[in-house]
């Protein structure tokens, strides 16, 4: 029997080299491996006959290879093609940059191929298919094969094998008391790990998810409970009054604040001058203008002789905020500094010094600002933008850098009020519902492959009239490298389609951060027409001149997430458009798309709980984008969340302490924000 605390090397087949690769994913122990959940499952259907190929999309066929593969070059890429046939007809298979394919397929032999079926220049092709020998494939039919996120050098198979062994051979201490399991109808932890890593059918995945999601919420609420108990209620808040500078800024804005903005600003100002510690959440739909509220509150803080900080989840967003703040506040002699991980060591030291000695008034940064090395002279206000991207722990860590600082959380995740109250505990909530008055509602459209030409022509027209566009690229997600490759491939095709006068750039997670910053700068200043991107772009970015967003494979995203992405446009006075491109067109997908295309109201969309989804689509479809949970989703899983909250309220202190202890023996704190 293995134990959860043992090193992964205790698993048969994992040596030093593989262990090192696992550690790159943050997995060192058997317990941590068990908590490395797949993000989707592959399932394998019986092959189709070639003549039955009709609907574009992923297909599996079985056929004999006619001739040896041929490879040729187009532009910078090699293209390898193979023709296969079965009793009903023949079809061409096509691979890019994979000349080694010729070593894998032999003429006259029968294989199974699985790839994307499409029609290109009148010819039927299956693009980039995977190759299976016939017996190998037969074994896979009707099995749910987990798909894990990987790192370079680590194969899907290695992870699958390791997880399977770990699931079967590890002694697992269940931290949930049996009574709780009985009462809430939950399976054991061991069964849950088995159900998620090595499921026998869809039902076992569902049961496993229910248990593991319950656990995530439960520990979250237990932690929150402990946090609230410790809070010294009596501590006085630092007195911060509204300043003339803030008034002056408001008067000079090129727009008038909306009613809701004014109300929220009033609530914040009251809190901060009340003598109590502010704990306020601003929930405002995308584009409702939350940033200016952060700016005004921070200005008041500085004018009261203190420092404030603004945290953002990505470097791109932190930088954007920094530039805006600098532009707005330089005239008033307020000193803003940017603190992200990717700056030169010498520069960083200077920034640390300026924060410590009080030269820096407003610190704008990413998680880097939470680093131990950062200490403030007098931190009085922490603003956390896109707060759902931060964990409770990180919120705590930044607050500890001041003496009972005020806290302002900002979020565009539209969580229904009852659930917000659970998630944020003792927070006061301001809601900004109205969008600035001069905005035209975004026009939405659901499109499929057949309309692609038309969609591109439309984008072209918008660009030629001086606007800009975002294209969110299909996800691959298995690892960053594949994601990057998919976006790059796609961009090549786009560049071929649009003429050279249209400037197109790519943005994805693998780019160095100075490259990312440079691209964002050029997009902001209008030098790039089309920004093709993975979902890096989904939060916060503000380029009012961008009026179109095309979201590829829209069916792969949660509705709330689609709404977030759509929020990148409709930020200026001009009419904006959002196009949801779907790869497959089932009735279910159509229904979901109609919900998001039929409304621009984030709260309404989040309320449309999608209960009909099976475990197959479960993982990719995250609603809230909330990063404090691994499997759980605060918008989607509201039912389980209520149960976990009720359970957490009832568990006594001793039981809770014991549970945390056992939990720690399975997975340690690091890497998992919640616990
Ligand atoms: P979000 O709430 O999504 O963070 P931002 O704060 O980025 O939104 O604001 C979106 C855009 O709207 C910005 O360009 C901002 O300058 C502008 N804006 C904010 N408030 C108003 C207003 N009252 N009237 C017009 N434009 C506004
Ligand atoms: Mg924002």
XYZ file of N, CA and C in Angstrom, residues 17-18 20-22 24-25 149-155 478-482 510:
60
model
N 13.679 11.084 -13.210
C 13.416 12.013 -14.302
C 11.929 12.403 -14.363
N 11.075 11.375 -14.274
C 9.638 11.656 -14.332
C 9.182 12.435 -13.103
N 10.803 14.596 -11.536
C 11.168 15.998 -11.731
C 10.115 16.717 -12.587
N 9.650 16.006 -13.612
C 8.612 16.591 -14.467
C 7.326 16.823 -13.672
N 6.977 15.842 -12.857
C 5.788 16.003 -12.022
C 5.935 17.213 -11.098
N 7.368 19.864 -11.618
C 7.093 21.104 -12.356
C 5.614 21.461 -12.336
N 4.788 20.434 -12.189
C 3.345 20.682 -12.105
C 2.904 20.884 -10.665
N -3.727 18.076 -17.595
C -2.800 19.096 -18.070
C -1.391 18.577 -17.830
N -0.495 18.942 -18.731
C 0.823 18.338 -18.764
C 1.890 19.405 -18.723
N 3.125 18.948 -18.726
C 4.211 19.883 -18.941
C 5.112 19.242 -19.982
N 5.985 20.023 -20.594
C 6.797 19.486 -21.672
C 7.580 18.260 -21.205
N 7.514 17.184 -21.978
C 8.266 15.985 -21.645
C 7.443 14.943 -20.918
N 6.327 15.344 -20.387
C 5.471 14.422 -19.643
C 4.298 14.023 -20.541
N 4.100 12.721 -20.702
C 3.041 12.313 -21.637
C 1.741 12.010 -20.908
N -4.350 21.290 -23.285
C -3.626 20.190 -22.677
C -2.331 20.714 -22.066
N -1.653 21.545 -22.790
C -0.534 22.258 -22.193
C -0.339 23.559 -22.952
N 0.453 24.433 -22.351
C 0.641 25.767 -22.905
C 1.203 25.718 -24.314
N 2.060 24.699 -24.536
C 2.724 24.645 -25.823
C 1.700 24.385 -26.930
N 0.806 23.432 -26.664
C -0.232 23.131 -27.646
C -1.138 24.328 -27.868
N 2.264 31.698 -23.378
C 3.667 31.326 -23.476
C 4.581 32.495 -23.805
